[in-house]
Coordinates of C-alpha atoms and ligand atoms in Angstrom, one line a residue:
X189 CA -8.8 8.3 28.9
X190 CA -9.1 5.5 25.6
X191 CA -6.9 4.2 23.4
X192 CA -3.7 6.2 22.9
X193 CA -3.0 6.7 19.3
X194 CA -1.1 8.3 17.4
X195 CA -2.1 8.9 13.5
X196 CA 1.0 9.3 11.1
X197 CA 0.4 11.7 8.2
X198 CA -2.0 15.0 7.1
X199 CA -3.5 13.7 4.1
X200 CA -7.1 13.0 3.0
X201 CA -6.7 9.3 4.8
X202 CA -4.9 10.2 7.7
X203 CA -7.8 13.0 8.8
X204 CA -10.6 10.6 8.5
X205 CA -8.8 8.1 10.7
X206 CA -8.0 10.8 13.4
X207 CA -11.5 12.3 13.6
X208 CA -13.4 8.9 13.4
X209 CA -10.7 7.7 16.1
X210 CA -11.5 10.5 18.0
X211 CA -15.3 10.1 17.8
X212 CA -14.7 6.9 18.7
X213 CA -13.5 7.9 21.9
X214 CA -9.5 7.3 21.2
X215 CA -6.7 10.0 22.6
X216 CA -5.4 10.9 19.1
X217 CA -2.4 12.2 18.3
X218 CA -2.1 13.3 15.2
X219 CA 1.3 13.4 14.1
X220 CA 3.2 15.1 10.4
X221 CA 6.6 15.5 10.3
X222 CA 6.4 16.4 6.6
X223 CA 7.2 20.2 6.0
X224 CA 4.4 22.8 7.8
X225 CA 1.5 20.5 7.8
X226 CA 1.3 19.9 11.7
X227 CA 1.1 23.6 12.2
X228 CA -1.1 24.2 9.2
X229 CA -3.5 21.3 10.7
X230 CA -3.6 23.5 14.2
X231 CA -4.1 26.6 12.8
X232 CA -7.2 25.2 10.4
X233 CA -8.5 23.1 14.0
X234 CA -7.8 26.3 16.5
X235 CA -10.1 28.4 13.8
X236 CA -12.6 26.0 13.9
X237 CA -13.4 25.5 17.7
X238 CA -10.6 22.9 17.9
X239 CA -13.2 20.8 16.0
X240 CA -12.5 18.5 12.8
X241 CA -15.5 18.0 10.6
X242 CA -16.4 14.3 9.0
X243 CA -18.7 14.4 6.2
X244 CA -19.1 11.0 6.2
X245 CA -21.6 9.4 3.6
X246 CA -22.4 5.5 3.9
X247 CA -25.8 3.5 2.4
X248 CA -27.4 6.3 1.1
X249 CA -27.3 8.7 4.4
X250 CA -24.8 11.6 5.1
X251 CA -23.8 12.7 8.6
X252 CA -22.3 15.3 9.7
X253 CA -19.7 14.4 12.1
X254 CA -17.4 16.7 14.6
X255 CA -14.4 15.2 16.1
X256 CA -11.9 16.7 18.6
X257 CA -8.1 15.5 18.5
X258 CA -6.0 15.0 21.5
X259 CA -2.9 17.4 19.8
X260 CA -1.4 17.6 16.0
X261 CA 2.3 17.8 16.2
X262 CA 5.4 17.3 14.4
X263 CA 6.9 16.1 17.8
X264 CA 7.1 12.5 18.2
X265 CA 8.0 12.8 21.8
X266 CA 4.5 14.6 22.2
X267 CA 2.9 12.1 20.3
X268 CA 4.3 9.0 21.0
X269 CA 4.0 9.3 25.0
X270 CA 3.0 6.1 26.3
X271 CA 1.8 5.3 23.0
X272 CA -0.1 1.9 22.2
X273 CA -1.2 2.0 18.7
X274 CA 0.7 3.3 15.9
X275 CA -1.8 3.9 12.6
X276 CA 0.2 4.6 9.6
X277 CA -2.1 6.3 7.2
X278 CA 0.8 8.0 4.5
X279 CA 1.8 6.4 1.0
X280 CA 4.6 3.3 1.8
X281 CA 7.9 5.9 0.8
X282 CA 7.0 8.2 4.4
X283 CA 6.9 5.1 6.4
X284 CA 10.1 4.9 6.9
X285 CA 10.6 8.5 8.3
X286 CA 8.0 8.1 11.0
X287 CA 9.1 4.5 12.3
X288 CA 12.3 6.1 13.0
X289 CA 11.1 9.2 14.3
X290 CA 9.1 7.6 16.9
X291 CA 11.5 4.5 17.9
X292 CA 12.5 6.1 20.8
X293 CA 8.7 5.7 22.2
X294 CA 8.0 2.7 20.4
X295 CA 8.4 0.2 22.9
X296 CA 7.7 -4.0 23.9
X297 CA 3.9 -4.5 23.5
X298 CA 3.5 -1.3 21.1
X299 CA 1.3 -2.2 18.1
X300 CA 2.5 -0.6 15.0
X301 CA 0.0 -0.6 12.2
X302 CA 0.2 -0.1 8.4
X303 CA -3.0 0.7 6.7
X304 CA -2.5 0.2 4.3
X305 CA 1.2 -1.4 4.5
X306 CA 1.7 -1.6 1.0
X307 CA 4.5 -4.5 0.1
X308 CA 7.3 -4.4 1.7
X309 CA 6.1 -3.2 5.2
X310 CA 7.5 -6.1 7.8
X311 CA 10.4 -5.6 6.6
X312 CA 11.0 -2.4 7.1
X313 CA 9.7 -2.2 10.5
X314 CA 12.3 -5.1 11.5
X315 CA 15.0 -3.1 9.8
X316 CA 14.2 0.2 11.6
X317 CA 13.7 -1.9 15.2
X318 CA 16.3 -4.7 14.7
X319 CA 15.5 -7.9 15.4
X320 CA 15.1 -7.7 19.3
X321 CA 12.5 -4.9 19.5
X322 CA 10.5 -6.2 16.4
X323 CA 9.8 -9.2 18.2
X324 CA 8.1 -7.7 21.0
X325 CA 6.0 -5.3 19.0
X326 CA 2.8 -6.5 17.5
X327 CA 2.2 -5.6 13.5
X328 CA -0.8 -5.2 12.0
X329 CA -0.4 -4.8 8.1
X330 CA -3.7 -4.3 5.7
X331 CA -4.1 -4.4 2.0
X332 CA -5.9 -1.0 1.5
X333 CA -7.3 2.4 3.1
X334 CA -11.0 2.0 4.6
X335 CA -12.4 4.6 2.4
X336 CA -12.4 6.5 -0.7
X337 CA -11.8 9.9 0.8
X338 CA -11.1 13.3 0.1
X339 CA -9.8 16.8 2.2
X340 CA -12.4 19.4 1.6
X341 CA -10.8 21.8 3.8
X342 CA -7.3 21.3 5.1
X343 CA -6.4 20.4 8.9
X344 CA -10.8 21.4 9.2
X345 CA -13.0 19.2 6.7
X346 CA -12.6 15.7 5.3
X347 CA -15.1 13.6 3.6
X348 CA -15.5 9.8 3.2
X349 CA -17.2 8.9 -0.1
X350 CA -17.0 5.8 0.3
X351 CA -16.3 2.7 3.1
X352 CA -14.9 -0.6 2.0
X353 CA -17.2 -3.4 3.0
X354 CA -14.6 -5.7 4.6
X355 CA -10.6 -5.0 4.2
X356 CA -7.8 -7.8 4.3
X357 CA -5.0 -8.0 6.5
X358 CA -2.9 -10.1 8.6
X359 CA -1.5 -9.5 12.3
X360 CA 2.0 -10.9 13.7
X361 CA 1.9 -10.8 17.6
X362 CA 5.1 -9.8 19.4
X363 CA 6.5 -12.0 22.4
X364 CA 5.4 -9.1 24.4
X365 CA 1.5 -9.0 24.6
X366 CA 0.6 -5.7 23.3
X367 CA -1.4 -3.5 26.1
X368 CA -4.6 -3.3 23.0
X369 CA -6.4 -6.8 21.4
X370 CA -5.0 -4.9 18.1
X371 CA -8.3 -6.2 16.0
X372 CA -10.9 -5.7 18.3
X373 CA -8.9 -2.5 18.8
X374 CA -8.7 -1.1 15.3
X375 CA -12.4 -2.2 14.6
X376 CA -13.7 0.1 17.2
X377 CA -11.8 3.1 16.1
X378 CA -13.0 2.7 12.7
X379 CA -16.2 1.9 13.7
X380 CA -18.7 -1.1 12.3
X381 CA -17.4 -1.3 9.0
X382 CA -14.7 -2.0 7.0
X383 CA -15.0 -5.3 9.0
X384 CA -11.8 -6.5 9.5
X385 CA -11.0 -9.5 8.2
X386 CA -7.0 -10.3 9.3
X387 CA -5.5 -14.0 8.5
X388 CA -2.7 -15.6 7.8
X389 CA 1.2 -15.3 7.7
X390 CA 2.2 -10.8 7.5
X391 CA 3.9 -11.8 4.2
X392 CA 0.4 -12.3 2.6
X393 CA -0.2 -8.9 2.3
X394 CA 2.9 -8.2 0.4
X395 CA 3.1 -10.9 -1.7
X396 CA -1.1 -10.7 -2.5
X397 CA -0.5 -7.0 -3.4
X398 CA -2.3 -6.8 -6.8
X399 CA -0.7 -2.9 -7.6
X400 CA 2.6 -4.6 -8.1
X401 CA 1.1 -6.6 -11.0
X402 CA -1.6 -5.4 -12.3
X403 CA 0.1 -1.3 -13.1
X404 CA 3.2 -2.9 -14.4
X405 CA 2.1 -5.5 -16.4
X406 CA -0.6 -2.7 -18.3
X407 CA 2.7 -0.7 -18.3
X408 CA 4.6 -3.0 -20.1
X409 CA 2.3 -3.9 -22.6
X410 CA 1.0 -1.0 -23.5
X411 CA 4.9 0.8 -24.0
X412 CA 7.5 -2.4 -24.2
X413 CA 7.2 -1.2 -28.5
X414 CA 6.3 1.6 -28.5
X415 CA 7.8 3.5 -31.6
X416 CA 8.5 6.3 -29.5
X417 CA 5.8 8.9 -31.7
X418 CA 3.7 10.9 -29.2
X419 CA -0.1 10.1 -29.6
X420 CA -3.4 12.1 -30.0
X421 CA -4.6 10.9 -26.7
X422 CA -3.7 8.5 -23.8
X423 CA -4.7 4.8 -24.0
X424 CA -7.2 3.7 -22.0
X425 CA -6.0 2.0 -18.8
X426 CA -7.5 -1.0 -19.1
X427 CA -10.1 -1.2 -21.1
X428 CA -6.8 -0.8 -23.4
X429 CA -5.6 -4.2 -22.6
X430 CA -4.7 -7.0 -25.1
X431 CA -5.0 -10.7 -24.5
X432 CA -1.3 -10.7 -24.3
X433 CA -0.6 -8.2 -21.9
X434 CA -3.8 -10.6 -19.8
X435 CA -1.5 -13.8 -20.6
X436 CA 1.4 -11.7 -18.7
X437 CA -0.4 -10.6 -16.2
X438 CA -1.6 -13.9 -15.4
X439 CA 1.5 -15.7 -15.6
X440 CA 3.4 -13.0 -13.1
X441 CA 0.6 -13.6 -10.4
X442 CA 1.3 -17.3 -11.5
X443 CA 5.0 -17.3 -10.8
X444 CA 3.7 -15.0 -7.1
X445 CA 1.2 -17.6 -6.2
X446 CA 3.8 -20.3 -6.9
X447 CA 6.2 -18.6 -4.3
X448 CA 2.9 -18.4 -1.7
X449 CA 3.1 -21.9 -2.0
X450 CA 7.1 -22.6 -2.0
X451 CA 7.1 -20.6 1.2
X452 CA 3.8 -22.6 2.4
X453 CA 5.0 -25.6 1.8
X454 CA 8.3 -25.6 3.1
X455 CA 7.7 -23.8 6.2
X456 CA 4.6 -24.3 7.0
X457 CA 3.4 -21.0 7.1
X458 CA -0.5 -20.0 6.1
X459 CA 0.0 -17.9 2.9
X460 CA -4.0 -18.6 1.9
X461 CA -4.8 -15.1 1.2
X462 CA -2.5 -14.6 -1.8
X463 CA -4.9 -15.0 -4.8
X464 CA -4.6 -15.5 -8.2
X465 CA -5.4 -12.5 -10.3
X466 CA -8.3 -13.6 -12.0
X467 CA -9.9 -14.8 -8.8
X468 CA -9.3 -12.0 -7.1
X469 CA -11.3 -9.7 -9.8
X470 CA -13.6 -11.8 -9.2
X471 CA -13.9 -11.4 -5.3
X472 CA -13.3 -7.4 -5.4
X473 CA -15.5 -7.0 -8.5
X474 CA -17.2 -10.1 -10.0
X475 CA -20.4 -7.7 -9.8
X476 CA -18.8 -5.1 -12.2
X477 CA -17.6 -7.6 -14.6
X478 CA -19.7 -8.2 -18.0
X479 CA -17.5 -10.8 -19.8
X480 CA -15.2 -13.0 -17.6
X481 CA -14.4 -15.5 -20.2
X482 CA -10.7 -14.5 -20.1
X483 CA -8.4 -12.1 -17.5
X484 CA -8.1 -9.9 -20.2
X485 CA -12.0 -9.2 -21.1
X486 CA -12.9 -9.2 -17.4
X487 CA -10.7 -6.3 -17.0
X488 CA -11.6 -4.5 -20.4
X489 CA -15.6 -5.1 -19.0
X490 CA -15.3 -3.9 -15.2
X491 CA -17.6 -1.5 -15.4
X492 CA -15.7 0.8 -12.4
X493 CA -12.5 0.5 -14.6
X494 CA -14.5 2.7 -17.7
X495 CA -12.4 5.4 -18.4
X496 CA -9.3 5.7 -16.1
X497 CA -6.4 6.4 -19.0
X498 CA -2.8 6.0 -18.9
X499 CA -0.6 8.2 -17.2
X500 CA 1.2 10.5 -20.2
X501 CA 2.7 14.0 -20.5
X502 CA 1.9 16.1 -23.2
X503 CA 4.4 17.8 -25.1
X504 CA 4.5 21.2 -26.8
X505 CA 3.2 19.5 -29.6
X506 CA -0.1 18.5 -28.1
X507 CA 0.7 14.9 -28.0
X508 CA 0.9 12.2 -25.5
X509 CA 4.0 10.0 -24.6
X510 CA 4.2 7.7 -21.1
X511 CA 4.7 9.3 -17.9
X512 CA 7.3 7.1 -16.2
X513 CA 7.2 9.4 -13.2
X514 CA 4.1 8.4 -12.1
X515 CA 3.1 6.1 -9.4
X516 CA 2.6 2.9 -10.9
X517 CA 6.1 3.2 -11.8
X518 CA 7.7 4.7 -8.7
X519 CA 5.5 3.4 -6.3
X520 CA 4.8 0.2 -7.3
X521 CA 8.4 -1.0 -8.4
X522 CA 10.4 -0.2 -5.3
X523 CA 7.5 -0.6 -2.5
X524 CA 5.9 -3.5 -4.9
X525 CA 7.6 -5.5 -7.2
X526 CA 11.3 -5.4 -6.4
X527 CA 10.1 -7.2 -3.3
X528 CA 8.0 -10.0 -4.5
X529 CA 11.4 -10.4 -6.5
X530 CA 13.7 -10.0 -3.4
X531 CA 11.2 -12.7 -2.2
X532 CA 11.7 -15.4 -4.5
X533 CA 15.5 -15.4 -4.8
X534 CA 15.4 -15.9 -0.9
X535 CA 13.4 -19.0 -1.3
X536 CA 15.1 -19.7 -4.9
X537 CA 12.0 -19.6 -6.9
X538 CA 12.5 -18.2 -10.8
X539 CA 10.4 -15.8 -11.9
X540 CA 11.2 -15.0 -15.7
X541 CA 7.7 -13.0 -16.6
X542 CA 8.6 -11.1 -13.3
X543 CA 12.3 -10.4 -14.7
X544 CA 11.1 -8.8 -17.8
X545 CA 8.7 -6.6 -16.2
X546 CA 11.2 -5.2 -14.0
X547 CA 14.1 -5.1 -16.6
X548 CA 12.3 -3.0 -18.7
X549 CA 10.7 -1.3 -15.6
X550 CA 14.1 0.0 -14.1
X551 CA 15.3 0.6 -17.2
X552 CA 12.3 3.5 -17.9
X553 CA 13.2 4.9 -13.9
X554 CA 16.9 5.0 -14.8
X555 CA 17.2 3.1 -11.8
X556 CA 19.3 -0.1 -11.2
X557 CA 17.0 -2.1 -9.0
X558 CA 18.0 -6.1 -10.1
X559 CA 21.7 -6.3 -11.3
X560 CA 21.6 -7.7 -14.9
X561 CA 25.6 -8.8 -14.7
X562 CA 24.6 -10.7 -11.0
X563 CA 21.9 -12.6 -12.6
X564 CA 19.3 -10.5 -11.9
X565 CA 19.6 -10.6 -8.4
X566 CA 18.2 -7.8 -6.4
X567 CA 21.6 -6.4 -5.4
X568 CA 21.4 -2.8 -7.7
X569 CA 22.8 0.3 -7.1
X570 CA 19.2 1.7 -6.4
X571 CA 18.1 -1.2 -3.6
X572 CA 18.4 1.7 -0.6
X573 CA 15.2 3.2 -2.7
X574 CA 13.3 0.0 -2.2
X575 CA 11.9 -2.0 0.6
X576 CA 12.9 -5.3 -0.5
X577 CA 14.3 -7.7 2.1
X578 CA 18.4 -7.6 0.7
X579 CA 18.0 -3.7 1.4
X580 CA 17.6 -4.4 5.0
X581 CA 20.5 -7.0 5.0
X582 CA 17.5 -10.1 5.4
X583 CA 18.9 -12.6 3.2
X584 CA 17.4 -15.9 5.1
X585 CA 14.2 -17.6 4.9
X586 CA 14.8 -17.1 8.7
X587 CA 14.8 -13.3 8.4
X588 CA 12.3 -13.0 5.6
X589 CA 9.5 -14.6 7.6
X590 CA 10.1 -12.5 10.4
X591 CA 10.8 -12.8 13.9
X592 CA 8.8 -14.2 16.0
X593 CA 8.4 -16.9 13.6
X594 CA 4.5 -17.6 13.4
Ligands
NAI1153 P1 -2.4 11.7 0.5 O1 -1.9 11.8 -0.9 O2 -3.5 12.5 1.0 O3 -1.2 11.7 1.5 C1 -0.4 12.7 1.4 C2 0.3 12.8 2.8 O4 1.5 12.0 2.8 C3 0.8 14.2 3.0 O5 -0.3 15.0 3.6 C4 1.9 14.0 4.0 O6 1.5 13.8 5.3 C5 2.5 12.7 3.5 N1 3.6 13.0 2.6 C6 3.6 13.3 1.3 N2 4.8 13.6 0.8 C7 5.6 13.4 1.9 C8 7.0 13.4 2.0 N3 7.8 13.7 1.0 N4 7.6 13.1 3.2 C9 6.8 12.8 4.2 N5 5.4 12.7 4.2 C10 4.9 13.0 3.0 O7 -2.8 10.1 0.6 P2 -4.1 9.5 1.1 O8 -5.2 9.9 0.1 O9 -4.4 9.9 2.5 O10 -3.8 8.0 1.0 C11 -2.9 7.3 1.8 C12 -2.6 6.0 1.2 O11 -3.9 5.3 0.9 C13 -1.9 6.1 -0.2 O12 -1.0 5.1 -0.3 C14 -3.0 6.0 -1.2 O13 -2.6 5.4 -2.4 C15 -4.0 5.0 -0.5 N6 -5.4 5.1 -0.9 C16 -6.1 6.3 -0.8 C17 -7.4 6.4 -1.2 C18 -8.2 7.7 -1.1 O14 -9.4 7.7 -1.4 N7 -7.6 8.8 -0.6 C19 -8.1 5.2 -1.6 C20 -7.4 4.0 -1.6 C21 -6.0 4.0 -1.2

């Protein structure tokens, strides 16, 4: 009886997608391999009449929903049984972990599905399945999570704060049709809205990733001089930013949008949906944004930017100094960045406002990402830690746009 899916994670994401899957009438498997959170989620579920509880708040009304999941396991032979959609719903590092753990029930006509896929996610899946299988499996790779969500309750209680009005993505169909129409699919588990809104080559997801930019380059600018003294209080994230650091950030999506079209161009691929920076503010939040003369003052006036302040630690002596160890560094290099890089040295392309970011960027991880001495080619001791294309031995424009080719 419907759609069998299996849900990959236990976080705040991954429990609205099982319960509104479920209410939606899919068999959902919800599957965590990651320490005791399978059995922690059944426990939480069996004390609760087997029942997981939506708060779900959209326009204005709240609803109370109750959903009832298939299983929650840690066994991917349980959950991958005759499995037709995959819903990855983890940050990009754990994707890896539960492509492998499931390959043995990931078969021709499967549709594997990152949401979000974060940069870097093709790739990984044709590393994982080799070229033959990863033809015949359909992907399905989105830009973002539906909702702004949170766990009230372990494994019992979730609430949605928010839905996205429409979310971005792009679909590659395998040679083998898959046994779900994987939009149509995905649009009815999650119900009327986000409405999907999937176009274009996989790769535009990756390379229109605005993390990869946007954290790195306020990184950078805020800390590239820093005089090392610990400060009263951490800088404001963006409302922080100089016209500089804007002038950066604008010439790296520059140098990104000028690979879209390299890779357009010369193969003929539809790479539309990788925007410019300033014009996508200006789609996500042109209704936020008080002064859009320049990049830098539409992101200083975007009214649901006010306040968010840069990741520090504070030492014994009360003051603030950067916190390297924080996502925007560790997520957004190696899952971000170091691929858009990986990128253009496939297709040739320089990217010298991309190169300083990431030297410097490494160089704060005490992590060899891009090998100075090799010309800064993405060949550094740390490349297992990334998803960039040379970590999965793709080194052709052949093997970086995927197999099938669209
Ligand atoms: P989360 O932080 O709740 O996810 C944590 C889950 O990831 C854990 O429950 C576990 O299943 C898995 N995990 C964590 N460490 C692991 C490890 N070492 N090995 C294996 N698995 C591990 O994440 P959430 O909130 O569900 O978000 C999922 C993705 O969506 C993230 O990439 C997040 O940045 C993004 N996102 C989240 C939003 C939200 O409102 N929660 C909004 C927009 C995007």
């Amino acid at each position: 009886s419907g759609v069998k899916v299996v849900i990959c994670g236990g976080g705040n994401g991954a429990h609205v997608a099982a319960g509104l899957a479920a209410l939606n009438g899919a068999d959902v498997r919800m599957m965590s391999t990651f320490s005791d959170e399978a059995e922690r989620i059944s426990a939480a579920l069996a004390a609760n009449n087997g029942l997981l509880r939506v708060t779900y708040t959209d326009a204005g009304t709240t609803k109370e929903l109750d959903a009832k999941l298939s299983v929650v396991t840690k066994d991917p032979a349980v959950a991958g049984k005759d499995v037709d959609l995959i819903l990855l719903v983890v940050p990009a590092f754990a994707h890896a972990g539960y492509l492998r753990a499931l390959l043995p029930n990931i078969t021709p006509g499967t549709v594997i599905c990152g949401m979000p896929g974060s940069p870097g996610f093709p790739f990984e899946v044709d590393g994982i399945l080799g070229p033959e299988l990863s033809a015949q499996v359909t992907l399905m790779d989105w830009a973002t999570l539906p909702w702004a969500c949170r766990l009230l309750e372990f494994g019992r209680h979730v609430e949605v704060l928010g839905t996205k009005e429409s979310m971005r993505g792009s679909v590659r169909l395998g040679t083998v049709p898959s046994r779900v129409d994987p939009v149509p699919c995905l649009q009815s588990l999650l119900g009327q809205r986000p409405v999907l809104n999937a176009s274009g080559h996989i790769l535009g997801i990756t390379l229109g990733s605005v993390n990869q930019i946007v954290h790195l380059a306020v990184m950078y600018g805020q800390w590239y001089n820093w005089d090392g003294k610990g400060l009263p209080e951490s800088p404001l994230f963006y409302q922080g930013i100089n016209e500089e650091t804007g002038s950066l950030l604008n010439s790296m999506s520059a140098e990104i949008c000028a690979l879209a079209k390299k890779i357009s161009d010369t193969q003929g691929v539809d790479l539309k949906s990788v925007l410019h920076i300033y014009d996508w503010y200006m789609d996500c939040y042109g209704k936020d944004i008080s002064d859009k003369s320049t990049l830098a003052t539409s992101m200083r006036t975007n009214a649901s930017y006010r306040g968010l302040r840069h990741p520090t630690v504070v030492g014994e002596d009360g003051l603030h100094r950067p916190n390297y160890g924080y996502r925007y560094m560790t997520e957004d290099v190696p899952f971000g960045l170091v691929i858009t890089k990986g990128i253009a040295e496939i297709f040739q392309l320089p990217t010298p406002n991309i190169d300083r970011v990431l030297a410097w960027s490494q160089k704060q991880m005490g992590k060899e990402f891009v090998r100075e001495s090799a010309g800064g080619r993405v060949c550094g001791s740390d490349i297992g830690m990334t998803r960039a294309p040379q970590r999965y031995g793709l080194t052709t424009v052949e093997q970086v746009l995927g197999v099938p080719k669209q």
